[in-house]
Amino acid sequence: MNKLEHILNQLKNIQPDRTYADRSLNTIVNSPRSSRVSWFSFTFFRVAEYGAAVALVGLLFFVMMGNSSLVELFSPIRSNSLNTGGLRAEAEAIDIQIKLLGIDYEESSSTASLTTVAAPSFARKKTIRPIAASVETSTPMTVNTTTPNPDIDDVLDLLSE
Amino acid sequence: MKIARFLSTTLGVFLILSASSLPVAKAEVKICDFGTKVEDLKKIQTRENREDSAGIIAELKIRKDLLKITATCLKDNTETLDTELSLIKASTPEMKAFIEWMHRQLQENIAFYSYKETQIDTLGIQGAKDIARELASRKAQADTTLENLVISILDWNSNQPLFETGSKRFSDIKKTLDAFKLPNDHEVIVLEKEAVTLFNAASLENQGAWKDFTDREVESGRIKMKESLEKLAEAYTVFLKISEVSKKTLPL
């Protein structure tokens, strides 16, 4: 037992060869730091990953919103631009808008001839619903379904008398 | 794991961008309802003895009720106009300034109607008549100057997507036709030139309408606005002709 302790105590005094220790130290100190490389590659791949995600989203938007195939995206020929159905739909939307504005304008012109107001009052049917337009409201107690709700101007005239 | 994270990132970005392009909800319009009060007022005004106190009190109450409904309606409708105006996305600093000016004017009217609303409870018959005249006068003034202008601006703004769509459509058609390098006398090219003229004229009228509105020339602005759409519709008629001829003569 004492012999074993003696051997173990001798192990504490073991030293490496001086030349070998110096060479090893130099090798470690002069070798490139691997941690910097891993940080760079980590950042690079993260940026690439997010960049690819955003690019893919952009591509998806192009395909969905343009209703185009990938080949069409990179071709100068937009065959969809001459699609008759799409053109007709857009032209119809313009016609509807003209009719809406036309109705407003005709109504305003007719009121202009009847009043002494300097400029006509444009009908509000499209942008703003008329103030007293409906008899179907959520307050049935006060609603008279046989007589239409009077115009606000008429009410003010009546109240002024 | 990495693929899952990549896909979730893609989905996230897609959802954020999609949400940002969603349309904004339009302002809800409240409907003004006078119920039977107008008839009630007419009826009580025809009573034989106009001097009896019970009749006067009843008439005053109906008048006050009607005034409150009217003032609230005027205020609510002006607020609705203001809300709709605030949804317009100004594309230039001038446009922004003009919209802000209209907003301030509308706010002044809202403040006026609100103030009159607070006075109603303390009124007598004559006071109620005076307030009715004040409201009528303010409304007439607002209708003929500010509100017609705001309504016209809202109409003009609702036309702009049609012009944007038309511009994109025209640009795509032009790119397609350019790709074929057709001679100037080709039927499609002749039609294209016609479309250019009409589309440019429509755009000019559209800009002219805006200028008239900013100069407070509402009526001429509305006429130009209507003409701009009519010219745009004519341009689309030519687009359709281009489409028909192209399909017959070009390898599409």
Coordinates of C-alpha atoms in Angstrom, one line a residue:
Chain A
M1 CA 0.0 0.0 0.0
N2 CA 2.8 2.4 1.0
K3 CA 4.6 1.4 -2.2
L4 CA 1.5 2.4 -4.3
E5 CA 1.3 5.8 -2.5
H6 CA 5.0 6.3 -3.2
I7 CA 4.5 5.6 -6.9
L8 CA 1.5 8.0 -7.1
N9 CA 3.5 10.7 -5.4
Q10 CA 6.2 10.3 -7.9
L11 CA 3.6 10.8 -10.7
K12 CA 3.1 14.4 -9.5
N13 CA 6.6 15.2 -10.4
I14 CA 6.4 14.1 -14.0
Q15 CA 7.2 17.0 -16.4
P16 CA 7.1 17.0 -20.2
D17 CA 10.2 17.3 -22.2
R18 CA 11.0 21.1 -22.3
T19 CA 11.5 21.2 -26.2
Y20 CA 8.3 19.3 -26.8
A21 CA 6.3 21.6 -24.5
D22 CA 7.6 24.7 -26.3
R23 CA 6.8 23.3 -29.7
S24 CA 3.3 22.4 -28.7
L25 CA 2.7 25.8 -27.2
N26 CA 3.9 27.5 -30.5
T27 CA 1.7 25.2 -32.6
I28 CA -1.4 26.1 -30.5
V29 CA -0.7 29.8 -30.4
N30 CA 0.0 30.1 -34.1
S31 CA -2.9 27.9 -35.3
P32 CA -6.0 29.8 -36.9
R33 CA -8.9 30.4 -34.5
S34 CA -11.7 28.1 -35.6
S35 CA -14.3 29.9 -33.5
R36 CA -14.1 33.0 -35.9
V37 CA -14.8 30.8 -38.9
S38 CA -17.8 29.2 -37.4
W39 CA -19.3 32.6 -36.4
F40 CA -18.9 33.8 -40.0
S41 CA -20.4 30.8 -41.5
F42 CA -23.3 30.8 -39.0
T43 CA -24.1 34.5 -39.8
F44 CA -23.7 33.9 -43.6
F45 CA -26.1 31.0 -43.6
R46 CA -28.6 32.8 -41.4
V47 CA -28.6 35.8 -43.8
A48 CA -28.9 33.5 -46.8
E49 CA -31.7 31.6 -45.2
Y50 CA -33.8 34.7 -44.5
G51 CA -32.9 36.2 -47.9
A52 CA -34.1 33.0 -49.6
A53 CA -37.3 33.1 -47.6
V54 CA -38.0 36.7 -48.6
A55 CA -37.1 36.0 -52.2
L56 CA -39.5 33.0 -52.2
V57 CA -42.3 35.2 -50.8
G58 CA -41.6 37.8 -53.5
L59 CA -41.9 35.1 -56.2
L60 CA -45.1 33.8 -54.7
F61 CA -46.6 37.3 -54.8
F62 CA -45.6 37.7 -58.4
V63 CA -47.1 34.4 -59.3
M64 CA -50.3 34.9 -57.3
M65 CA -51.0 38.6 -58.0
G66 CA -50.0 38.4 -61.7
N67 CA -51.8 35.1 -62.2
S68 CA -48.7 34.2 -64.3
S69 CA -46.6 31.2 -64.8
L70 CA -42.9 31.3 -64.0
V71 CA -42.1 31.2 -67.7
E72 CA -44.3 34.3 -68.3
L73 CA -42.5 36.2 -65.5
F74 CA -39.3 36.2 -67.5
S75 CA -40.8 36.7 -70.9
P76 CA -41.5 40.1 -72.5
I77 CA -44.7 38.7 -73.9
R78 CA -47.6 39.2 -71.5
S79 CA -50.3 37.1 -73.2
N80 CA -52.6 37.6 -70.3
S81 CA -52.6 41.4 -71.1
L82 CA -54.6 40.6 -74.2
N83 CA -57.1 38.3 -72.3
T84 CA -60.5 39.4 -73.5
G85 CA -62.3 38.3 -70.3
G86 CA -60.0 40.5 -68.1
L87 CA -60.3 43.4 -70.5
R88 CA -64.1 43.2 -70.5
A89 CA -64.2 43.0 -66.7
E90 CA -62.1 46.1 -66.3
A91 CA -64.1 48.0 -69.0
E92 CA -67.3 47.0 -67.2
A93 CA -66.0 48.4 -63.9
I94 CA -65.3 51.7 -65.7
D95 CA -68.9 51.8 -67.2
I96 CA -70.3 51.2 -63.7
Q97 CA -68.3 54.0 -62.3
I98 CA -69.4 56.3 -65.1
K99 CA -73.1 55.4 -64.4
L100 CA -72.7 56.1 -60.7
L101 CA -71.1 59.5 -61.4
G102 CA -73.7 60.2 -64.1
I103 CA -76.6 59.6 -61.8
D104 CA -75.1 61.9 -59.2
Y105 CA -74.4 64.6 -61.7
E106 CA -77.9 64.4 -63.3
E107 CA -79.6 64.6 -59.9
S108 CA -77.4 67.6 -58.9
S109 CA -78.3 69.4 -62.1
S110 CA -82.0 68.9 -61.5
T111 CA -81.8 70.3 -58.0
A112 CA -79.8 73.3 -59.2
S113 CA -82.6 74.6 -61.3
L114 CA -85.1 74.3 -58.4
T115 CA -83.1 76.1 -55.7
T116 CA -81.5 79.5 -55.3
V117 CA -78.3 77.9 -53.9
A118 CA -75.2 79.0 -55.8
A119 CA -73.9 75.5 -56.5
P120 CA -75.9 72.2 -56.8
S121 CA -75.8 69.7 -54.0
F122 CA -74.5 66.4 -55.2
A123 CA -76.5 63.4 -54.4
R124 CA -74.9 61.3 -51.8
K125 CA -76.2 57.9 -52.8
K126 CA -72.9 56.5 -53.6
T127 CA -70.4 57.9 -51.2
I128 CA -72.7 58.8 -48.3
R129 CA -76.2 57.3 -47.9
P130 CA -78.9 60.0 -47.8
I131 CA -79.6 61.3 -44.4
A132 CA -83.2 60.3 -44.3
A133 CA -83.3 57.5 -46.8
S134 CA -84.7 54.5 -45.1
V135 CA -87.8 53.6 -43.1
E136 CA -86.3 50.2 -42.2
T137 CA -84.3 51.0 -39.2
S138 CA -83.5 49.2 -36.0
T139 CA -85.9 51.4 -33.9
P140 CA -89.3 50.0 -34.8
M141 CA -91.1 52.0 -32.1
T142 CA -90.6 55.3 -33.9
V143 CA -90.7 54.1 -37.4
N144 CA -93.8 54.8 -39.5
T145 CA -93.8 52.3 -42.3
T146 CA -96.6 54.0 -44.3
T147 CA -94.9 57.5 -44.7
P148 CA -91.3 57.8 -46.0
N149 CA -88.8 59.4 -43.7
P150 CA -88.7 63.1 -44.6
D151 CA -85.6 64.9 -45.9
I152 CA -83.5 66.7 -43.3
D153 CA -83.9 70.0 -45.3
D154 CA -87.6 69.7 -45.1
V155 CA -87.5 69.0 -41.4
L156 CA -85.3 72.1 -40.8
D157 CA -87.7 74.2 -42.9
L158 CA -90.6 73.0 -40.8
L159 CA -88.8 73.7 -37.6
S160 CA -87.9 77.2 -38.7
E161 CA -91.6 78.1 -39.1
Chain B
M1 CA -35.5 21.2 -38.2
K2 CA -33.7 23.8 -40.5
I3 CA -36.3 23.2 -43.2
A4 CA -39.1 23.7 -40.8
R5 CA -37.6 27.0 -39.6
F6 CA -37.1 28.1 -43.2
L7 CA -40.7 27.3 -44.1
S8 CA -42.1 29.0 -41.0
T9 CA -40.0 32.1 -41.8
T10 CA -41.3 32.1 -45.3
L11 CA -44.9 31.7 -44.1
G12 CA -44.5 34.5 -41.5
V13 CA -43.1 37.0 -44.0
F14 CA -45.9 36.1 -46.5
L15 CA -48.6 36.6 -43.9
I16 CA -47.2 40.0 -42.7
L17 CA -47.0 41.3 -46.3
S18 CA -50.5 39.9 -47.1
A19 CA -51.9 41.6 -44.0
S20 CA -50.4 45.0 -44.9
S21 CA -52.1 44.9 -48.3
L22 CA -55.6 44.2 -46.9
P23 CA -58.2 46.9 -47.7
V24 CA -59.2 49.2 -44.9
A25 CA -62.8 48.9 -43.7
K26 CA -65.1 51.8 -44.8
A27 CA -66.8 54.0 -42.3
E28 CA -70.3 52.9 -41.3
V29 CA -73.0 55.3 -42.0
K30 CA -75.7 55.9 -39.5
I31 CA -79.2 56.4 -40.8
C32 CA -81.2 59.3 -39.4
D33 CA -84.8 58.4 -38.5
F34 CA -87.4 61.0 -37.5
G35 CA -90.0 58.4 -36.9
T36 CA -93.5 59.9 -36.5
K37 CA -92.3 63.1 -34.9
V38 CA -92.6 65.2 -38.1
E39 CA -96.2 64.1 -38.4
D40 CA -96.7 64.8 -34.7
L41 CA -95.4 68.3 -35.1
K42 CA -97.7 69.0 -38.1
K43 CA -100.6 67.7 -36.2
I44 CA -100.0 69.7 -33.0
Q45 CA -99.4 72.9 -35.1
T46 CA -103.0 72.6 -36.4
R47 CA -104.6 72.7 -32.9
E48 CA -107.3 75.2 -32.4
N49 CA -106.0 77.0 -29.3
R50 CA -102.4 77.9 -30.0
E51 CA -102.0 79.5 -26.6
D52 CA -102.8 76.6 -24.2
S53 CA -99.8 75.8 -22.1
A54 CA -100.1 72.0 -22.4
G55 CA -100.1 72.3 -26.2
I56 CA -97.1 74.7 -26.2
I57 CA -95.1 72.3 -23.9
A58 CA -96.0 69.3 -26.1
E59 CA -95.0 71.3 -29.3
L60 CA -91.7 72.4 -27.7
K61 CA -90.8 68.9 -26.7
I62 CA -91.4 67.6 -30.3
R63 CA -89.4 70.5 -31.7
K64 CA -86.5 69.8 -29.3
D65 CA -86.6 66.1 -30.2
L66 CA -86.5 66.8 -33.9
L67 CA -83.7 69.3 -33.5
K68 CA -81.7 66.8 -31.5
I69 CA -82.1 64.1 -34.2
T70 CA -81.2 66.7 -36.9
A71 CA -78.1 68.0 -35.1
T72 CA -76.9 64.5 -34.4
C73 CA -77.5 63.4 -38.0
L74 CA -75.7 66.4 -39.4
K75 CA -72.8 65.7 -37.0
D76 CA -72.7 62.0 -37.7
N77 CA -72.8 62.4 -41.4
T78 CA -70.1 65.0 -41.3
E79 CA -68.0 62.7 -39.2
T80 CA -68.6 59.9 -41.7
L81 CA -67.4 62.2 -44.5
D82 CA -64.3 63.0 -42.4
T83 CA -63.6 59.3 -41.8
E84 CA -63.9 58.5 -45.5
L85 CA -61.7 61.4 -46.3
S86 CA -59.1 60.1 -43.8
L87 CA -58.9 56.8 -45.7
I88 CA -57.5 58.5 -48.8
K89 CA -53.8 57.9 -49.2
A90 CA -52.2 61.1 -50.4
S91 CA -49.6 60.5 -53.1
T92 CA -48.1 64.0 -53.0
P93 CA -47.5 66.6 -50.3
E94 CA -49.9 69.0 -52.0
M95 CA -52.6 66.4 -52.0
K96 CA -51.9 65.7 -48.3
A97 CA -52.1 69.4 -47.5
F98 CA -55.4 69.8 -49.4
I99 CA -56.9 66.8 -47.6
E100 CA -55.8 68.2 -44.2
W101 CA -57.4 71.5 -45.1
M102 CA -60.8 69.7 -45.9
H103 CA -60.4 67.7 -42.7
R104 CA -60.1 70.9 -40.6
Q105 CA -63.1 72.4 -42.3
L106 CA -65.2 69.3 -41.6
Q107 CA -64.0 69.4 -38.0
E108 CA -65.2 72.9 -37.6
N109 CA -68.7 71.9 -38.8
I110 CA -68.7 68.9 -36.5
A111 CA -67.8 71.3 -33.6
F112 CA -70.6 73.6 -34.6
Y113 CA -73.3 70.9 -34.8
S114 CA -72.1 69.5 -31.4
Y115 CA -72.3 72.9 -29.8
K116 CA -75.8 73.5 -31.1
E117 CA -76.8 70.1 -29.8
T118 CA -75.8 71.1 -26.3
Q119 CA -78.0 74.3 -26.5
I120 CA -81.2 72.5 -27.4
D121 CA -82.4 71.5 -23.9
T122 CA -82.6 75.1 -22.7
L123 CA -84.6 76.5 -25.6
G124 CA -88.1 78.0 -25.9
I125 CA -90.2 77.8 -29.0
Q126 CA -88.6 80.9 -30.6
G127 CA -85.1 79.7 -29.6
A128 CA -85.8 76.3 -31.2
K129 CA -86.8 78.1 -34.4
D130 CA -83.7 80.2 -34.4
I131 CA -81.4 77.1 -33.9
A132 CA -83.3 75.4 -36.8
R133 CA -82.5 78.3 -39.0
E134 CA -78.8 78.3 -37.9
L135 CA -78.5 74.6 -38.6
A136 CA -80.2 75.0 -42.0
S137 CA -78.0 77.9 -42.9
R138 CA -74.8 76.0 -41.9
K139 CA -75.9 72.9 -43.7
A140 CA -76.7 74.8 -46.9
Q141 CA -73.3 76.5 -46.7
A142 CA -71.5 73.2 -46.0
D143 CA -73.3 71.4 -48.8
T144 CA -72.6 74.0 -51.4
T145 CA -69.0 74.5 -50.6
L146 CA -67.2 71.9 -48.5
E147 CA -69.2 68.7 -48.6
N148 CA -69.7 68.7 -52.4
L149 CA -66.0 69.2 -52.7
V150 CA -65.2 66.3 -50.2
I151 CA -67.7 64.0 -52.0
S152 CA -66.2 64.9 -55.3
I153 CA -62.7 64.2 -54.0
L154 CA -63.9 60.8 -52.6
D155 CA -65.4 60.1 -56.1
W156 CA -62.2 61.1 -57.8
N157 CA -60.2 58.9 -55.4
S158 CA -62.4 55.9 -56.2
N159 CA -61.6 56.4 -59.9
Q160 CA -57.8 56.1 -59.3
P161 CA -57.6 52.3 -59.1
L162 CA -59.3 52.2 -62.5
F163 CA -56.6 54.4 -63.9
E164 CA -53.9 52.4 -62.2
T165 CA -55.3 49.1 -63.6
G166 CA -55.6 50.7 -67.0
S167 CA -52.0 52.0 -66.9
K168 CA -50.7 48.5 -66.0
R169 CA -52.9 46.9 -68.6
F170 CA -51.7 49.3 -71.3
S171 CA -48.0 48.9 -70.2
D172 CA -48.3 45.1 -70.5
I173 CA -50.0 45.3 -73.9
K174 CA -47.3 47.6 -75.1
K175 CA -44.5 45.3 -73.9
T176 CA -46.2 42.3 -75.6
L177 CA -46.6 44.1 -78.9
D178 CA -43.0 45.6 -78.7
A179 CA -41.7 42.0 -78.4
F180 CA -42.9 41.2 -81.9
K181 CA -41.1 44.2 -83.5
L182 CA -44.1 44.9 -85.8
P183 CA -43.9 47.5 -88.6
N184 CA -45.5 50.8 -88.1
D185 CA -48.3 50.2 -90.6
H186 CA -49.4 46.9 -88.9
E187 CA -53.0 47.1 -87.9
V188 CA -52.2 46.3 -84.3
I189 CA -49.6 49.2 -84.1
V190 CA -52.1 51.6 -85.6
L191 CA -54.6 50.6 -82.9
E192 CA -51.9 50.9 -80.2
K193 CA -51.3 54.5 -81.3
E194 CA -55.0 55.2 -81.0
A195 CA -55.0 53.7 -77.6
V196 CA -52.0 55.8 -76.5
T197 CA -53.9 59.0 -77.6
L198 CA -57.0 58.0 -75.7
F199 CA -55.3 56.9 -72.6
N200 CA -53.1 60.0 -72.4
A201 CA -56.2 62.2 -72.9
A202 CA -58.0 60.3 -70.1
S203 CA -55.1 60.8 -67.8
L204 CA -54.9 64.5 -68.6
E205 CA -58.7 64.9 -67.8
N206 CA -58.2 63.0 -64.6
Q207 CA -55.4 65.3 -63.5
G208 CA -57.4 68.3 -64.7
A209 CA -60.3 67.2 -62.5
W210 CA -58.0 67.1 -59.5
K211 CA -56.7 70.6 -60.3
D212 CA -60.2 72.0 -60.6
F213 CA -61.1 70.5 -57.2
T214 CA -58.1 72.1 -55.6
D215 CA -59.2 75.4 -57.2
R216 CA -62.7 74.8 -55.7
E217 CA -64.2 74.5 -59.2
V218 CA -66.3 71.5 -58.2
E219 CA -68.7 71.5 -61.1
S220 CA -66.1 71.7 -63.9
G221 CA -64.0 69.2 -61.9
R222 CA -66.9 66.7 -61.9
I223 CA -67.4 67.1 -65.7
K224 CA -63.7 66.5 -66.3
M225 CA -63.8 63.5 -64.0
K226 CA -66.7 62.0 -65.9
E227 CA -65.0 62.7 -69.3
S228 CA -61.8 61.1 -68.0
L229 CA -63.6 57.9 -67.4
E230 CA -65.4 58.0 -70.7
K231 CA -62.0 58.4 -72.5
L232 CA -60.6 55.6 -70.4
A233 CA -63.6 53.4 -71.5
E234 CA -62.9 54.3 -75.1
A235 CA -59.2 53.3 -74.6
Y236 CA -60.5 49.9 -73.4
T237 CA -62.6 49.5 -76.5
V238 CA -59.4 49.9 -78.5
F239 CA -57.6 47.5 -76.1
L240 CA -60.3 44.9 -77.0
K241 CA -59.8 45.5 -80.7
I242 CA -56.0 45.1 -80.2
S243 CA -56.7 41.8 -78.4
E244 CA -59.0 40.5 -81.2
V245 CA -56.6 41.5 -84.0
S246 CA -53.5 40.2 -82.1
K247 CA -55.0 36.8 -81.6
K248 CA -55.7 36.5 -85.3
T249 CA -52.4 37.9 -86.6
L250 CA -49.8 37.2 -83.9
P251 CA -48.4 33.9 -82.6
L252 CA -49.9 34.2 -79.1

